[in-house]
Amino acid sequence: MAFSQLIINGLIAGAIYALIASSFSLIFNIIKFMDLSPGAIFVTAAFSAYAFNVLFGLHFLIALILAITVAVALALLVNLIVYQPLIKRKSDSFTLLLASFGVFLIITGFILLIFGAEVRTFGLPITKGYELLGFIITKTQITLIVTSIVVFIGLQLFMKKTKLGKAMRAMADNKQVASGIGINVKKITNITFIISAALAAIAGILVGLEQNIDHNMGFLVILKGLTASVIGGIGNVPAALIGGLIIGLVENIGIWYLPSGYKDAIAFVILIIFLIFRPKGIFGVKTREETSG
Amino acid sequence: MKRKLNYPRIIGTIIIIILIISIVIGLSFNSQTKEEIVIGSIQALTGETAKHGNNVKDGIDLAVEEINKNGGVNGKKIKIIHEDENCIPTKAVSAAQKLINIDKTKIILGPTCSSSSMAVAPVAEQNKVIMFTPISSVPALRQAGDYIFRNRVSGEPHSIKMANFAYNELNARTASTLYINLDNGISYSEEFIKEFEKLGGKILNTEAYEKGLQDFRTQLLKIKENNPDVIYLAGQASQNAIKQARELGIKTQIIAPTTLQEADLFDIAGDSANGIYYSYESFDPNSKEQVVSYYQEKYKSKYGRESEVFAANAYDAVMLISKALEKCEENTDCIKNHLYSIKNYEGVSGITTFDKDGEVLKPLIIKKTENRKFVFHSN
């Protein structure tokens, strides 16, 4: 009983890390810089969904769509007014990283200004979860895990099978060549930001449903999301999802045997081990053409 | 040949000179205007502990407003400078340094969080600045210095009271603790364990959670496997733990120290938060006693809601300080001695006495959560 519950606990945590890691990974892979703003998009989406659903009383599904729209619009705006001017000036990826950290602080600061520092909730009823195969799981948690699986498969198919996905992969491989063979770099960049923001938004709303919402929630997510994408193999989108699941599992199984205060430490010890012994991540051994990213 | 004048450079130099002069003048004016007494306040105004920090801030502001309306302290108005510590010790220390070195305050109200108070205490002590925290409860603060005071009963009596309640009233013989991995949570847990074991009870396991983390499932699972008679939930930001315990089908009696009573407990944990016993300061928000009802009326008219205990603690702290200031002006040695001498002061937050370590003594009660309300249970 305990062990199956432990695995489920790990999967729930992992599913959250996985979604946000894929959001980071997508931008890193295609636009080639570590963008921290998905951490802020994550918070924005959670608060937007809360505002539309709880404050304005809209149906949850409508609130969900509106919140994702807000998140995507914000990501495109950030790209337009912050990243594009920097990229045009040929800023290096470190400058972009710092700029994105600034963006993260500004957006979360605005959220603090608008919504205040209190913790918000969607006010879902709290009941004992379903008992299945010796473990207990709630509806929201099932949604979380299923969503991350669907996103994983969906992203795989999108990158491999669709024209857009192939164009994105081409751009990931070599921007100059991609542009040379007629791929619209600007359009692909925007699409990358749209998908990345949508992933972060879905993660934010699900975390809001499962736990609660506060303006600080983005920070931990950045740490765990980045760790997950490094472990999976940075720049490899589906691998980032696997990385997320691994962290979730190892953290939870780890504190079963170790004092629970070490939970975060476990995740970061794994990160350091990977950085030293396997900096390309689990799936980073193959050449880029062979992997899907 | 004449050299061409470099206008931008000259204008730039002039601007810099003007700036320097105005800063110097500004600073000297700042230290010269002594028509007001500047008091610093360091509170957690953002982050998970923000509710507490803001309640404290509200209590302080109300007291200051009242004092200033009645003519201030010996004719001088009190000016409060609030700084945010976000429950991060390093932030609290820089705030303290700013208040002491730039604003020249002799008194700091706060910090909110125990870890921050522990970090600020040596800075205040070194500068002979009075640090008076309205709500930090970590026991170690007792030894933090002569200039360090608090207006909240330390965590130790809370944990001792709950250990006795669990053993004697709930007949619990085994217990597990789940505590926040911060100074106050660790000490709540340790004091509870000490007392519970002294009584003859057995501690099955102790689990920690990090501030800001919302996933308690594996810690709860470990507790569930041990199946204790009670769970002592020690420290703030544990609302989600209560919710997740219910989701995991844990029916064990939960008990807690005063940190349980948070305004958003039932928003986050809903009905699963019913039936929890916890220790609390004897402050009764609905008390008919004149001191309390008068205070409550003013608080309600200013903020539109009822005051909880932390705001009351803060309000009392300001009142105590203003009395000390009346007698001592800003001489902190005199203020310190005055505070030590306070016995049975009838504050809003309870009958207040300070012992020789600057530790406050106030009576505690046991409360219970019932039908999404915090109600009195026993003395």
XYZ file of C-alpha atoms in Angstrom:
672
model
C 0.000 0.000 0.000
C 2.584 2.502 1.083
C 4.821 1.950 -1.893
C 2.137 2.359 -4.535
C 1.033 5.546 -2.781
C 4.621 6.721 -2.815
C 4.820 6.207 -6.567
C 1.573 8.116 -7.032
C 2.822 10.967 -4.823
C 5.915 11.080 -6.982
C 3.889 11.069 -10.184
C 1.664 13.926 -8.992
C 4.664 16.084 -8.106
C 6.475 14.919 -11.241
C 3.582 15.793 -13.530
C 3.746 19.414 -12.359
C 7.533 19.598 -12.810
C 7.207 17.897 -16.185
C 4.771 20.414 -17.642
C 6.797 23.400 -16.552
C 10.075 21.767 -17.602
C 8.740 21.216 -21.108
C 7.829 24.881 -21.249
C 11.423 25.909 -20.424
C 12.879 23.280 -22.653
C 10.903 24.292 -25.729
C 12.236 27.837 -25.700
C 15.767 26.717 -24.927
C 15.667 24.214 -27.732
C 14.331 26.442 -30.458
C 15.223 29.994 -29.496
C 18.458 28.996 -27.750
C 18.309 30.794 -24.471
C 17.181 29.914 -20.964
C 13.976 31.837 -20.533
C 12.756 32.170 -16.934
C 9.584 34.026 -17.834
C 7.480 30.802 -18.007
C 7.721 30.920 -14.202
C 5.817 34.205 -14.318
C 3.434 32.983 -17.036
C 2.653 30.063 -14.721
C 1.649 32.456 -11.914
C -0.223 34.793 -14.269
C -2.331 31.958 -15.650
C -3.205 30.665 -12.180
C -4.305 34.108 -11.024
C -6.185 34.816 -14.279
C -8.100 31.550 -14.000
C -8.866 32.386 -10.384
C -10.058 35.881 -11.315
C -12.272 34.710 -14.195
C -13.679 31.728 -12.305
C -14.002 32.875 -8.702
C -14.143 36.663 -8.903
C -16.137 37.061 -12.134
C -18.089 33.830 -11.717
C -17.435 32.452 -15.215
C -17.695 28.728 -15.890
C -14.423 26.977 -15.188
C -13.833 25.890 -18.788
C -14.336 29.436 -20.075
C -12.049 30.746 -17.319
C -9.474 28.148 -18.327
C -9.523 29.191 -21.985
C -9.410 32.896 -21.093
C -6.539 32.350 -18.666
C -4.498 30.471 -21.261
C -5.257 33.271 -23.733
C -4.027 35.883 -21.259
C -0.885 33.837 -20.633
C -0.150 33.415 -24.331
C -0.779 37.096 -25.019
C 1.592 38.040 -22.202
C 4.306 35.740 -23.533
C 3.982 37.231 -27.023
C 4.113 40.728 -25.583
C 7.268 39.908 -23.616
C 8.833 38.459 -26.742
C 7.902 41.550 -28.752
C 9.053 44.240 -26.348
C 11.916 42.531 -24.499
C 13.414 39.557 -26.311
C 13.123 40.614 -29.963
C 14.945 43.941 -29.481
C 17.695 42.084 -27.590
C 17.958 39.329 -30.191
C 18.096 41.954 -32.935
C 21.056 43.543 -31.155
C 22.714 40.126 -31.137
C 22.716 39.937 -27.353
C 24.176 36.721 -26.022
C 22.130 34.121 -24.240
C 23.355 35.277 -20.824
C 21.917 38.751 -21.396
C 18.645 37.183 -22.447
C 18.643 35.006 -19.331
C 19.104 38.054 -17.117
C 16.431 39.950 -19.019
C 14.045 37.048 -18.551
C 14.736 37.058 -14.823
C 13.838 40.742 -14.821
C 10.651 39.939 -16.706
C 9.843 37.277 -14.102
C 10.294 39.732 -11.216
C 8.293 42.483 -12.908
C 5.335 40.254 -13.745
C 5.155 38.631 -10.320
C 5.513 42.096 -8.787
C 2.516 43.278 -10.796
C 0.520 40.287 -9.636
C 1.412 41.124 -6.051
C 0.252 44.672 -6.688
C -3.082 43.601 -8.150
C -3.986 40.591 -6.028
C -2.034 41.219 -2.832
C -0.017 38.681 -0.920
C -2.844 36.504 0.362
C -3.142 32.906 -0.689
C -6.101 32.252 -3.015
C -7.976 29.057 -3.741
C -10.569 27.860 -6.212
C -12.565 26.527 -3.260
C -13.085 23.020 -4.621
C -14.727 20.632 -2.148
C -12.238 18.532 -0.206
C -13.032 14.862 0.074
C -11.108 11.688 0.472
C -9.669 10.600 -2.868
C -10.584 7.456 -4.801
C -9.002 4.253 -3.591
C -7.506 2.302 -6.470
C -5.025 -0.564 -6.350
C -3.892 0.305 -2.834
C -3.401 3.998 -3.328
C -5.566 7.064 -2.908
C -5.865 9.758 -5.539
C -8.187 12.735 -6.050
C -9.886 13.861 -9.257
C -7.613 16.893 -9.618
C -4.548 14.704 -9.219
C -5.778 12.304 -11.901
C -6.362 15.304 -14.180
C -2.825 16.482 -13.484
C -1.214 13.172 -14.382
C -3.424 12.574 -17.435
C -2.791 16.111 -18.703
C 0.943 15.715 -18.534
C 0.742 12.382 -20.373
C -1.495 13.894 -23.065
C 0.848 16.871 -23.399
C 3.822 14.517 -23.681
C 2.237 12.500 -26.482
C 0.767 15.586 -28.126
C 4.125 17.377 -28.187
C 5.866 14.295 -29.571
C 3.343 13.991 -32.401
C 3.355 17.717 -33.063
C 7.130 17.906 -33.335
C 7.458 14.778 -35.453
C 4.393 14.713 -37.667
C 3.259 18.256 -38.403
C 4.790 20.693 -40.823
C 5.074 23.310 -38.120
C 6.734 20.888 -35.753
C 9.244 19.923 -38.416
C 9.922 23.580 -39.125
C 10.527 24.126 -35.409
C 12.970 21.255 -35.328
C 14.729 22.599 -38.382
C 15.080 25.938 -36.676
C 16.346 24.253 -33.541
C 19.070 22.598 -35.624
C 20.214 25.620 -37.543
C 18.458 28.925 -37.704
C 20.385 30.235 -40.737
C 19.747 27.165 -42.823
C 16.110 27.042 -41.769
C 15.661 30.636 -42.782
C 17.480 29.910 -46.038
C 15.082 27.169 -47.038
C 12.115 29.459 -46.553
C 11.084 28.860 -42.966
C 9.583 31.975 -41.426
C 11.818 32.367 -38.381
C 9.685 35.086 -36.808
C 6.544 33.008 -37.107
C 8.181 29.921 -35.639
C 9.583 31.977 -32.774
C 6.119 33.258 -31.948
C 4.627 29.792 -32.168
C 7.285 28.493 -29.820
C 6.410 31.181 -27.284
C 2.704 30.412 -27.705
C 3.137 26.688 -27.024
C 5.572 27.287 -24.185
C 3.209 29.770 -22.538
C 0.245 27.447 -22.959
C 2.192 24.644 -21.233
C 3.221 26.902 -18.355
C -0.353 28.181 -18.120
C -1.832 24.688 -17.933
C 0.681 23.814 -15.228
C -0.135 26.968 -13.271
C -3.881 26.398 -13.378
C -3.539 22.740 -12.389
C -1.265 23.616 -9.455
C -3.779 26.285 -8.474
C -6.518 23.660 -8.438
C -4.461 21.051 -6.638
C -2.768 23.301 -4.062
C -3.461 27.010 -3.997
C -2.330 30.233 -5.600
C 0.052 32.883 -4.385
C 2.368 35.289 -6.133
C 5.475 33.427 -4.933
C 4.524 30.104 -6.485
C 6.595 30.703 -9.614
C 9.971 30.694 -7.928
C 10.110 27.104 -6.760
C 8.682 26.055 -10.079
C 11.585 27.670 -11.913
C 14.075 25.759 -9.757
C 12.375 22.412 -10.152
C 11.469 22.995 -13.801
C 15.072 23.822 -14.706
C 16.354 20.867 -12.714
C 13.940 18.605 -14.538
C 14.958 19.878 -17.947
C 18.661 19.411 -17.144
C 18.090 15.879 -15.917
C 15.995 14.988 -18.931
C 18.456 16.526 -21.334
C 18.360 20.235 -21.866
C 16.824 21.252 -25.134
C 15.086 17.930 -25.571
C 11.414 18.662 -25.075
C 9.912 15.228 -24.417
C 12.944 14.340 -22.288
C 12.205 17.302 -20.032
C 8.891 15.675 -19.203
C 10.645 12.467 -18.225
C 13.107 14.542 -16.158
C 10.173 16.069 -14.282
C 8.693 12.690 -13.488
C 12.068 11.402 -12.305
C 12.536 14.309 -9.896
C 9.027 13.910 -8.527
C 9.585 10.215 -7.942
C 13.085 10.417 -6.492
C 12.145 13.256 -4.136
C 9.204 11.399 -2.724
C 10.791 7.980 -2.550
C 13.923 9.638 -1.131
C 12.198 11.185 1.859
C 10.505 7.886 2.598
C 13.928 6.689 3.713
C 15.574 10.008 4.629
C 14.322 12.790 6.958
C 11.681 14.749 5.078
C 13.521 18.043 5.546
C 15.902 16.894 2.798
C 13.231 16.905 0.098
C 14.592 19.850 -1.902
C 18.146 18.819 -1.203
C 17.508 15.449 -2.855
C 16.344 17.123 -6.062
C 19.367 19.379 -6.207
C 21.836 16.638 -5.358
C 20.523 14.768 -8.386
C 20.955 17.938 -10.419
C 24.586 18.251 -9.354
C 25.278 14.579 -10.059
C 23.826 14.978 -13.528
C 25.746 18.179 -14.191
C 29.007 16.444 -13.276
C 28.548 13.021 -14.806
C 25.945 13.466 -17.450
C 25.598 17.135 -18.352
C 23.622 16.299 -21.476
C 20.934 14.604 -19.422
C 19.475 11.138 -19.696
C 18.535 11.481 -23.323
C 21.409 13.658 -24.335
C 23.734 10.993 -25.772
C 22.263 10.774 -29.216
C 23.011 13.376 -31.822
C 20.435 16.015 -32.277
C 19.109 14.582 -35.545
C 18.192 11.337 -33.881
C 16.288 12.779 -30.967
C 13.031 14.497 -31.524
C 14.103 17.870 -30.300
C 43.605 78.727 -30.059
C 40.748 78.603 -27.701
C 39.534 75.225 -26.704
C 35.892 74.549 -27.325
C 33.907 74.356 -24.127
C 32.526 70.942 -23.377
C 28.969 71.943 -22.418
C 27.506 68.519 -21.648
C 30.428 67.835 -19.353
C 30.050 71.116 -17.484
C 26.300 70.677 -17.108
C 26.858 67.104 -15.923
C 29.366 68.245 -13.306
C 27.008 70.952 -12.084
C 24.176 68.459 -11.759
C 26.357 66.067 -9.795
C 27.503 68.853 -7.452
C 23.895 69.961 -6.885
C 22.914 66.372 -6.207
C 25.683 65.861 -3.665
C 24.857 69.136 -1.913
C 21.168 68.342 -1.728
C 21.858 64.849 -0.384
C 24.155 66.253 2.300
C 21.608 68.923 3.233
C 18.822 66.388 3.153
C 20.704 64.044 5.448
C 21.595 66.718 7.963
C 18.011 67.992 7.976
C 16.852 64.467 8.441
C 18.888 64.059 11.588
C 18.025 67.514 12.847
C 14.260 67.373 12.642
C 13.452 65.965 16.022
C 9.811 66.903 16.241
C 8.919 63.307 15.751
C 10.052 59.956 17.091
C 10.901 57.544 14.325
C 10.145 53.903 15.066
C 11.119 51.148 12.658
C 8.934 48.190 11.840
C 10.112 45.049 10.034
C 7.273 42.746 9.043
C 6.600 39.969 6.571
C 4.370 42.003 4.275
C 4.671 39.615 1.327
C 4.933 35.843 1.061
C 3.129 33.072 2.917
C 3.440 34.812 6.262
C 2.127 38.077 4.862
C -1.253 37.718 6.565
C 0.435 37.760 9.958
C 2.824 40.529 9.008
C -0.002 42.674 7.710
C -2.112 42.047 10.809
C 0.816 43.191 12.905
C 1.219 46.242 10.682
C -2.477 47.070 11.082
C -2.214 46.802 14.864
C 0.833 49.066 14.881
C -0.749 51.654 12.595
C -3.912 51.765 14.706
C -1.953 52.324 17.912
C 0.255 54.997 16.340
C -2.761 56.801 14.900
C -4.365 56.830 18.321
C -1.230 58.068 20.089
C -0.682 60.839 17.542
C -4.335 61.884 17.715
C -3.945 62.320 21.463
C -0.961 64.594 21.058
C 1.848 62.082 20.587
C 4.523 61.224 23.130
C 5.551 64.270 25.178
C 4.313 66.420 22.307
C 6.264 64.535 19.635
C 4.445 62.582 16.958
C 5.430 58.985 16.300
C 6.454 58.162 12.756
C 6.501 54.512 11.725
C 8.682 53.239 8.885
C 7.542 49.805 7.729
C 10.040 47.497 6.010
C 9.241 44.152 4.353
C 11.198 41.068 5.446
C 9.242 38.438 3.460
C 10.154 35.935 6.202
C 13.724 35.867 4.845
C 16.379 36.486 7.558
C 18.857 38.225 5.231
C 16.159 40.652 4.094
C 15.233 41.313 7.708
C 18.848 42.084 8.597
C 19.278 44.554 5.735
C 16.009 46.193 6.744
C 17.293 46.488 10.327
C 20.580 47.956 9.140
C 18.735 50.478 7.035
C 16.482 51.457 9.934
C 19.352 51.763 12.390
C 21.974 53.438 10.186
C 19.926 55.563 7.810
C 16.658 56.269 9.609
C 18.441 56.359 12.993
C 15.655 54.527 14.774
C 16.192 53.497 18.379
C 13.285 51.080 18.396
C 12.393 48.297 15.981
C 9.006 46.600 16.138
C 9.342 43.158 14.611
C 10.411 41.127 12.753
C 7.388 38.934 12.144
C 9.064 35.588 11.545
C 11.081 33.814 14.208
C 14.048 33.116 11.918
C 14.174 36.773 10.969
C 13.974 37.826 14.609
C 16.859 35.526 15.469
C 18.894 37.134 12.697
C 18.045 40.723 13.590
C 18.498 40.306 17.373
C 22.334 40.457 17.381
C 22.277 43.539 15.136
C 19.854 45.320 17.467
C 21.755 44.202 20.554
C 25.074 45.465 19.160
C 23.601 48.871 18.345
C 21.729 49.052 21.665
C 18.498 49.347 19.738
C 15.315 47.970 21.308
C 13.938 45.093 19.237
C 10.366 44.353 20.249
C 8.747 41.633 18.157
C 4.989 41.403 18.538
C 4.662 37.794 17.372
C 7.931 35.811 16.997
C 7.599 32.763 19.199
C 10.895 30.848 18.906
C 12.113 29.933 22.447
C 15.776 30.725 21.645
C 14.906 34.413 21.442
C 14.919 34.352 25.243
C 18.719 34.287 25.216
C 19.095 36.684 22.304
C 20.034 39.745 24.328
C 19.054 42.418 26.838
C 17.504 44.759 24.301
C 15.326 42.041 22.801
C 11.678 41.732 23.809
C 8.589 40.061 22.488
C 4.904 40.445 23.099
C 3.863 36.906 22.324
C 4.179 33.928 24.589
C 7.095 31.826 23.363
C 6.512 28.511 21.613
C 7.606 26.528 24.629
C 4.484 26.975 26.828
C 2.310 26.319 23.754
C 3.963 22.980 23.068
C 3.923 22.017 26.739
C 0.235 22.841 26.986
C -0.612 20.776 23.906
C 1.509 17.803 25.009
C -0.349 17.744 28.323
C -3.693 18.161 26.616
C -2.930 15.300 24.218
C -1.758 12.961 26.961
C -4.294 13.803 29.660
C -7.431 14.911 27.844
C -7.205 13.027 24.559
C -5.530 10.004 26.198
C -2.986 9.898 23.415
C -0.003 7.658 24.041
C 1.689 7.914 20.638
C 2.268 10.996 18.520
C 3.912 12.177 15.307
C 4.966 15.728 14.560
C 4.865 17.540 11.240
C 6.712 20.842 11.478
C 7.852 23.692 9.271
C 11.620 23.574 8.804
C 12.192 26.994 10.379
C 13.317 28.020 13.853
C 9.812 28.250 15.257
C 8.549 24.970 13.754
C 11.614 23.048 14.901
C 11.289 24.355 18.447
C 7.526 23.755 18.607
C 8.190 20.179 17.606
C 11.161 19.684 19.950
C 9.397 21.121 22.997
C 6.330 19.009 22.315
C 8.427 15.850 21.991
C 10.304 16.628 25.218
C 7.127 17.146 27.221
C 5.144 14.288 25.640
C 7.946 11.818 26.331
C 8.312 13.152 29.868
C 4.645 12.359 30.425
C 5.246 8.807 29.229
C 4.070 9.106 25.629
C 5.952 7.814 22.604
C 6.921 9.782 19.507
C 6.615 7.622 16.393
C 8.088 9.959 13.802
C 8.872 13.601 13.135
C 8.527 15.020 9.641
C 9.535 18.403 8.280
C 8.265 20.536 5.430
C 9.948 23.472 3.731
C 8.472 26.929 3.761
C 6.659 27.494 0.503
C 6.270 23.846 -0.331
C 2.687 22.758 -0.816
C 3.117 19.021 -1.238
C 2.923 17.182 2.081
C 1.788 13.819 0.748
C 4.844 11.706 1.414
C 5.371 13.126 4.900
C 1.723 12.371 5.638
C 2.073 8.903 4.188
C 4.940 8.201 6.595
C 2.782 9.365 9.483
C -0.150 7.301 8.223
C 1.990 4.158 8.164
C 2.986 4.760 11.808
C -0.635 5.369 12.787
C -0.119 7.611 15.860
C -2.886 8.696 18.264
C -2.293 12.360 17.498
C -0.436 14.476 14.933
C 1.164 17.681 16.242
C 1.160 20.124 13.333
C 3.768 22.658 14.321
C 4.114 25.882 12.424
C 2.541 28.127 9.804
C 1.518 27.456 6.192
C 0.212 23.989 6.992
C -3.313 24.418 5.620
C -2.563 22.196 2.659
C -1.229 19.480 4.957
C -4.625 19.285 6.642
C -6.357 19.135 3.274
C -4.000 16.470 1.942
C -4.296 14.401 5.140
C -8.035 14.239 4.575
C -7.554 13.389 0.892
C -5.258 10.548 1.908
C -7.908 9.213 4.271
C -5.970 10.014 7.477
C -8.451 10.240 10.361
C -5.920 10.762 13.173
C -6.674 13.604 15.598
C -4.657 16.676 14.629
C -3.496 19.124 17.307
C -1.489 22.304 16.834
C -0.033 25.391 18.452
C -1.412 28.869 17.933
C -0.198 29.018 14.304
C -3.227 27.006 13.208
C -5.636 29.913 13.509
C -5.220 31.557 10.135
C -7.970 33.404 8.324
C -7.643 31.285 5.170
C -7.590 27.903 6.943
C -11.135 26.994 5.922
C -10.758 28.494 2.425
C -7.866 26.135 1.761
C -8.670 23.101 3.880
C -12.470 23.415 4.023
C -14.350 21.087 6.351
C -11.274 18.897 6.698
C -9.960 21.536 9.123
C -12.818 20.945 11.573
C -12.182 19.170 14.859
C -8.582 20.329 15.465
C -7.525 21.347 18.990
C -4.884 24.032 19.392
C -3.357 26.276 22.019
C -3.949 29.983 21.753
C -3.252 33.217 23.519
C -6.029 34.098 25.930
C -7.043 37.048 23.722
C -10.800 36.837 23.218
C -11.910 38.965 20.255
C -15.487 39.111 21.563
C -14.545 39.947 25.140
C -16.892 42.323 26.930
C -13.997 43.790 28.874
C -13.728 47.465 28.209
C -10.102 47.499 27.036
C -10.837 44.864 24.417
C -14.245 46.069 23.235
C -12.986 49.651 22.908
C -10.006 48.424 20.875
C -12.129 46.082 18.770
C -14.537 48.899 17.910
C -11.728 51.145 16.691
C -10.103 48.313 14.761
C -13.373 47.449 13.035
C -14.091 51.008 12.044
C -10.587 51.422 10.566
C -10.201 48.070 8.807
C -13.763 46.772 8.471
C -13.005 43.463 10.151
C -12.382 42.043 13.580
C -8.895 42.031 15.056
C -7.174 38.713 15.738
C -4.529 38.218 18.380
C -1.442 39.260 16.405
C -2.801 42.721 15.671
C -3.704 42.984 19.356
C -0.152 41.969 20.345
C 1.245 44.611 18.018
C -1.139 47.252 19.319
C -0.123 46.490 22.894
C 3.561 46.537 21.956
C 3.255 50.075 20.561
C 1.340 51.211 23.644
C 3.998 49.733 25.937
C 6.745 51.392 23.934
C 4.980 54.758 23.942
C 4.695 54.592 27.744
C 8.408 53.812 27.931
C 9.176 56.699 25.557
C 7.177 59.097 27.705
C 9.421 58.263 30.607
C 12.743 57.712 28.888
C 12.646 59.700 25.632
C 14.865 57.712 23.257
C 17.299 56.442 25.887
C 17.248 52.731 25.151
C 18.845 51.669 28.439
C 16.030 53.394 30.275
C 13.407 51.894 27.914
C 14.886 48.457 28.414
C 14.715 48.732 32.199
C 11.220 50.133 32.025
C 10.011 47.156 29.957
C 11.607 44.687 32.387
C 9.663 46.297 35.214
C 6.223 45.826 33.623
C 4.014 43.549 35.675
C 0.321 42.740 35.090
C -0.225 45.385 32.427
C -3.843 45.178 31.263
C -3.291 44.954 27.542
C -5.783 44.194 24.801
C -4.033 40.876 24.199
C -4.153 39.825 27.859
C -2.599 40.534 31.234
C 1.039 41.153 30.353
C 4.140 40.620 32.491
C 7.800 40.570 31.479
C 10.295 38.308 33.201
C 14.006 38.948 33.665
C 14.864 37.730 30.137
C 12.395 40.063 28.463
C 10.125 37.095 27.943
C 6.424 37.911 28.027
C 4.036 35.906 30.171
C 0.354 35.736 29.287
C -2.246 33.031 29.960
C -2.965 30.393 27.255
C -6.206 28.583 26.399
C -7.223 25.619 24.238
C -9.390 26.301 21.222
C -11.062 24.030 18.688
C -12.133 24.337 15.057
C -15.849 23.650 14.691
C -18.202 24.276 11.752
C -15.499 26.331 10.041
C -15.077 28.523 13.120
C -12.402 28.941 15.792
C -14.100 28.425 19.151
C -13.077 28.343 22.804
C -12.628 24.834 24.208
C -11.067 24.969 27.669
C -8.646 26.844 29.856
